[in-house]
Amino acid sequence: MLDDNSRKEQLSRAFVTAVAAHAGIKCHHQTDLDVGVDGHFKEVRKRQTSRTRLRKRDQTEVPVRIVNEFGVSLEFQLKSSSGCVLNQDSVIYSADSSDYDKLVDVERMAPILLIVLALPQDQQQWVKVEEDHTKLNGRCFYHFVPTGPMTTTKSKVKIVIPRTQTLTASSLKKLMDDHQERFRPLLGGQNVKSV
């Protein structure tokens, strides 16, 4: 049987994957080395080509469409906790100092998005399976921790996240658009906005 931390990790992956799928964004999860990045989001686009193909059912020529990944990946560090403090305006997450240091590393080319799944303290409330639906009780909050000096403490580092920064399909699309816009000059100025 999985320990509590492994269960929380699996639930956070499921939550983020579901939100990304709802937004139409591909979610990759890192499965090997622990380098401070647990995964990344990538947009997927359908594009019509100048080629055509013969449709078998009615023998007509139809345009060929290709599906591929598009733009710049948005990397994330994924955490899950039943000990977050939820205030009226903010969520306080206590990060391990080593995880915090990976977020603020000044040598990173782009910031890493911290995603925290705040779960209820009662484990029996984490997931409810009903006849017509399954409910994951908790909310994911996101935050870009600015790069800067690493912590000098070995204890936990408190990260304050505005409660308005809830991870939803629409907020993820906005995050992706903003991230693509940041890299637009490097991409030759091409239009990288979501459709």
Coordinates of C-alpha atoms in Angstrom, one line a residue:
M1 CA 0.0 0.0 0.0
L2 CA 1.2 3.5 -0.8
D3 CA 2.3 5.8 2.0
D4 CA 0.5 9.1 2.5
N5 CA 3.1 11.2 0.6
S6 CA 2.9 8.8 -2.4
R7 CA -0.9 8.9 -2.3
K8 CA -0.9 12.8 -2.3
E9 CA 1.6 12.8 -5.2
Q10 CA -0.7 10.5 -7.3
L11 CA -3.7 12.7 -6.5
S12 CA -1.9 15.9 -7.4
R13 CA -0.8 14.3 -10.8
A14 CA -4.4 13.2 -11.4
F15 CA -5.8 16.7 -10.6
V16 CA -3.3 18.6 -12.8
T17 CA -3.7 16.1 -15.7
A18 CA -7.5 16.5 -15.5
V19 CA -7.3 20.3 -15.6
A20 CA -4.8 20.3 -18.5
A21 CA -7.0 17.8 -20.4
H22 CA -10.0 20.1 -19.9
A23 CA -8.0 23.0 -21.2
G24 CA -6.8 21.1 -24.2
I25 CA -3.2 21.3 -23.1
K26 CA -0.8 18.4 -23.0
C27 CA 0.6 17.5 -19.6
H28 CA 3.9 15.7 -19.3
H29 CA 5.0 14.2 -15.9
Q30 CA 8.6 13.8 -15.1
T31 CA 9.2 10.2 -13.9
D32 CA 13.0 9.9 -13.5
L33 CA 15.5 12.3 -11.9
D34 CA 14.4 14.8 -9.2
V35 CA 15.7 18.1 -10.6
G36 CA 13.0 20.3 -9.2
V37 CA 10.8 20.0 -12.2
D38 CA 7.9 17.5 -11.9
G39 CA 6.5 18.1 -15.4
H40 CA 5.6 20.6 -18.1
F41 CA 2.6 21.8 -20.1
K42 CA 2.7 22.1 -23.8
E43 CA 0.1 23.3 -26.3
V44 CA -1.1 21.0 -29.0
R45 CA -2.3 22.5 -32.3
K46 CA -4.1 21.1 -35.4
R47 CA -2.8 22.7 -38.6
Q48 CA -4.1 22.2 -42.1
T49 CA -1.5 21.5 -44.7
S50 CA -1.5 22.0 -48.4
R51 CA -1.6 18.3 -49.0
T52 CA -4.8 16.3 -49.5
R53 CA -5.8 12.7 -49.1
L54 CA -8.5 10.5 -50.5
R55 CA -11.3 9.9 -48.0
K56 CA -12.4 6.2 -48.4
R57 CA -16.0 6.5 -47.6
D58 CA -16.9 8.9 -50.4
Q59 CA -13.7 9.0 -52.5
T60 CA -13.3 12.8 -52.1
E61 CA -10.1 14.7 -51.6
V62 CA -9.9 16.2 -48.1
P63 CA -7.1 18.4 -46.6
V64 CA -4.5 16.7 -44.5
R65 CA -4.4 18.0 -40.9
I66 CA -1.4 17.5 -38.6
V67 CA -1.4 17.6 -34.9
N68 CA 1.8 18.7 -33.1
E69 CA 3.1 20.3 -30.0
F70 CA 3.5 24.0 -30.2
G71 CA 5.4 26.8 -28.5
V72 CA 7.4 26.8 -25.3
S73 CA 7.0 24.4 -22.5
L74 CA 5.8 25.7 -19.1
E75 CA 7.6 23.7 -16.4
F76 CA 6.0 23.1 -13.0
Q77 CA 6.9 21.7 -9.6
L78 CA 4.0 19.8 -8.2
K79 CA 3.3 19.5 -4.5
S80 CA 0.4 18.2 -2.4
S81 CA -0.4 18.9 1.2
S82 CA -3.2 18.4 3.7
G83 CA -1.4 21.0 5.9
C84 CA -1.9 24.2 3.9
V85 CA -3.3 27.1 5.8
L86 CA -6.2 28.6 3.8
N87 CA -6.9 32.2 4.8
Q88 CA -9.5 34.5 3.3
D89 CA -7.1 36.0 0.8
S90 CA -4.2 33.5 0.7
V91 CA -2.9 30.0 1.0
I92 CA 0.2 29.3 3.0
Y93 CA 2.3 26.3 1.9
S94 CA 5.3 25.2 3.8
A95 CA 8.0 24.0 1.3
D96 CA 11.0 21.9 2.1
S97 CA 14.1 24.2 1.8
S98 CA 15.6 21.9 -0.9
D99 CA 12.4 22.2 -3.0
Y100 CA 12.4 26.0 -2.5
D101 CA 16.0 26.3 -3.6
K102 CA 15.2 24.5 -6.8
L103 CA 12.4 27.0 -7.5
V104 CA 14.5 30.1 -6.9
D105 CA 17.7 29.0 -8.7
V106 CA 18.9 32.0 -10.6
E107 CA 20.5 29.9 -13.3
R108 CA 17.2 28.8 -14.7
M109 CA 16.2 30.2 -18.1
A110 CA 12.6 30.5 -17.1
P111 CA 10.7 30.5 -13.8
I112 CA 9.1 27.3 -12.7
L113 CA 5.4 27.3 -11.8
L114 CA 4.7 25.9 -8.3
I115 CA 1.4 24.0 -8.2
V116 CA 0.1 23.0 -4.8
L117 CA -2.8 20.7 -4.3
A118 CA -4.4 21.7 -0.9
L119 CA -6.2 18.6 0.4
P120 CA -8.6 18.3 3.4
Q121 CA -6.9 16.9 6.5
D122 CA -9.3 14.0 6.7
Q123 CA -8.0 11.4 4.2
Q124 CA -11.5 10.0 3.9
Q125 CA -12.6 13.2 2.2
W126 CA -9.8 13.2 -0.4
V127 CA -11.7 11.3 -3.1
K128 CA -15.4 10.5 -3.3
V129 CA -16.6 8.0 -5.9
E130 CA -20.4 8.1 -6.7
E131 CA -22.5 6.4 -9.3
D132 CA -22.5 9.3 -11.7
H133 CA -19.3 11.1 -10.8
T134 CA -15.9 11.1 -9.0
K135 CA -14.9 14.0 -6.9
L136 CA -11.4 15.0 -5.8
N137 CA -11.8 17.3 -2.8
G138 CA -9.1 19.9 -2.9
R139 CA -7.9 22.8 -5.0
C140 CA -4.7 23.4 -6.8
F141 CA -3.1 26.8 -6.4
Y142 CA -0.3 28.1 -8.6
H143 CA 2.5 30.6 -8.0
F144 CA 5.7 31.8 -9.7
V145 CA 8.3 32.0 -7.0
P146 CA 10.7 34.7 -8.1
T147 CA 14.3 33.6 -8.6
G148 CA 16.8 34.9 -6.1
P149 CA 19.0 33.8 -3.2
M150 CA 18.7 30.3 -1.9
T151 CA 17.5 29.8 1.7
T152 CA 20.0 29.6 4.5
T153 CA 17.6 27.6 6.7
K154 CA 17.2 23.8 6.7
S155 CA 13.6 24.1 7.9
K156 CA 10.5 24.8 6.0
V157 CA 10.0 27.9 3.9
K158 CA 6.5 29.5 3.9
I159 CA 5.2 30.4 0.5
V160 CA 2.2 32.7 0.4
I161 CA -0.1 32.2 -2.6
P162 CA -3.1 34.4 -3.4
R163 CA -6.3 32.4 -3.3
T164 CA -7.3 33.9 -6.6
Q165 CA -4.5 31.8 -8.2
T166 CA -6.6 28.7 -8.5
L167 CA -5.6 26.3 -11.3
T168 CA -8.5 25.9 -13.6
A169 CA -8.8 25.3 -17.4
S170 CA -9.1 29.0 -18.1
S171 CA -6.3 30.0 -15.7
L172 CA -4.0 27.4 -17.3
K173 CA -4.8 28.7 -20.8
K174 CA -4.0 32.3 -19.6
L175 CA -0.7 31.1 -17.9
M176 CA 0.3 29.4 -21.2
D177 CA -0.6 32.5 -23.3
D178 CA 1.5 34.7 -20.9
H179 CA 4.4 32.3 -20.9
Q180 CA 4.4 32.1 -24.8
E181 CA 4.3 35.9 -24.9
R182 CA 7.4 36.1 -22.7
F183 CA 9.3 34.0 -25.3
R184 CA 7.8 35.7 -28.4
P185 CA 10.9 37.7 -29.2
L186 CA 13.0 34.5 -29.1
L187 CA 10.5 32.8 -31.5
G188 CA 11.0 35.4 -34.2
G189 CA 7.9 37.3 -33.2
Q190 CA 5.5 34.7 -34.5
N191 CA 2.0 34.7 -33.1
V192 CA 2.0 32.2 -30.3
K193 CA -1.4 33.0 -28.7
S194 CA -3.9 30.2 -28.0
V195 CA -6.9 29.9 -30.1

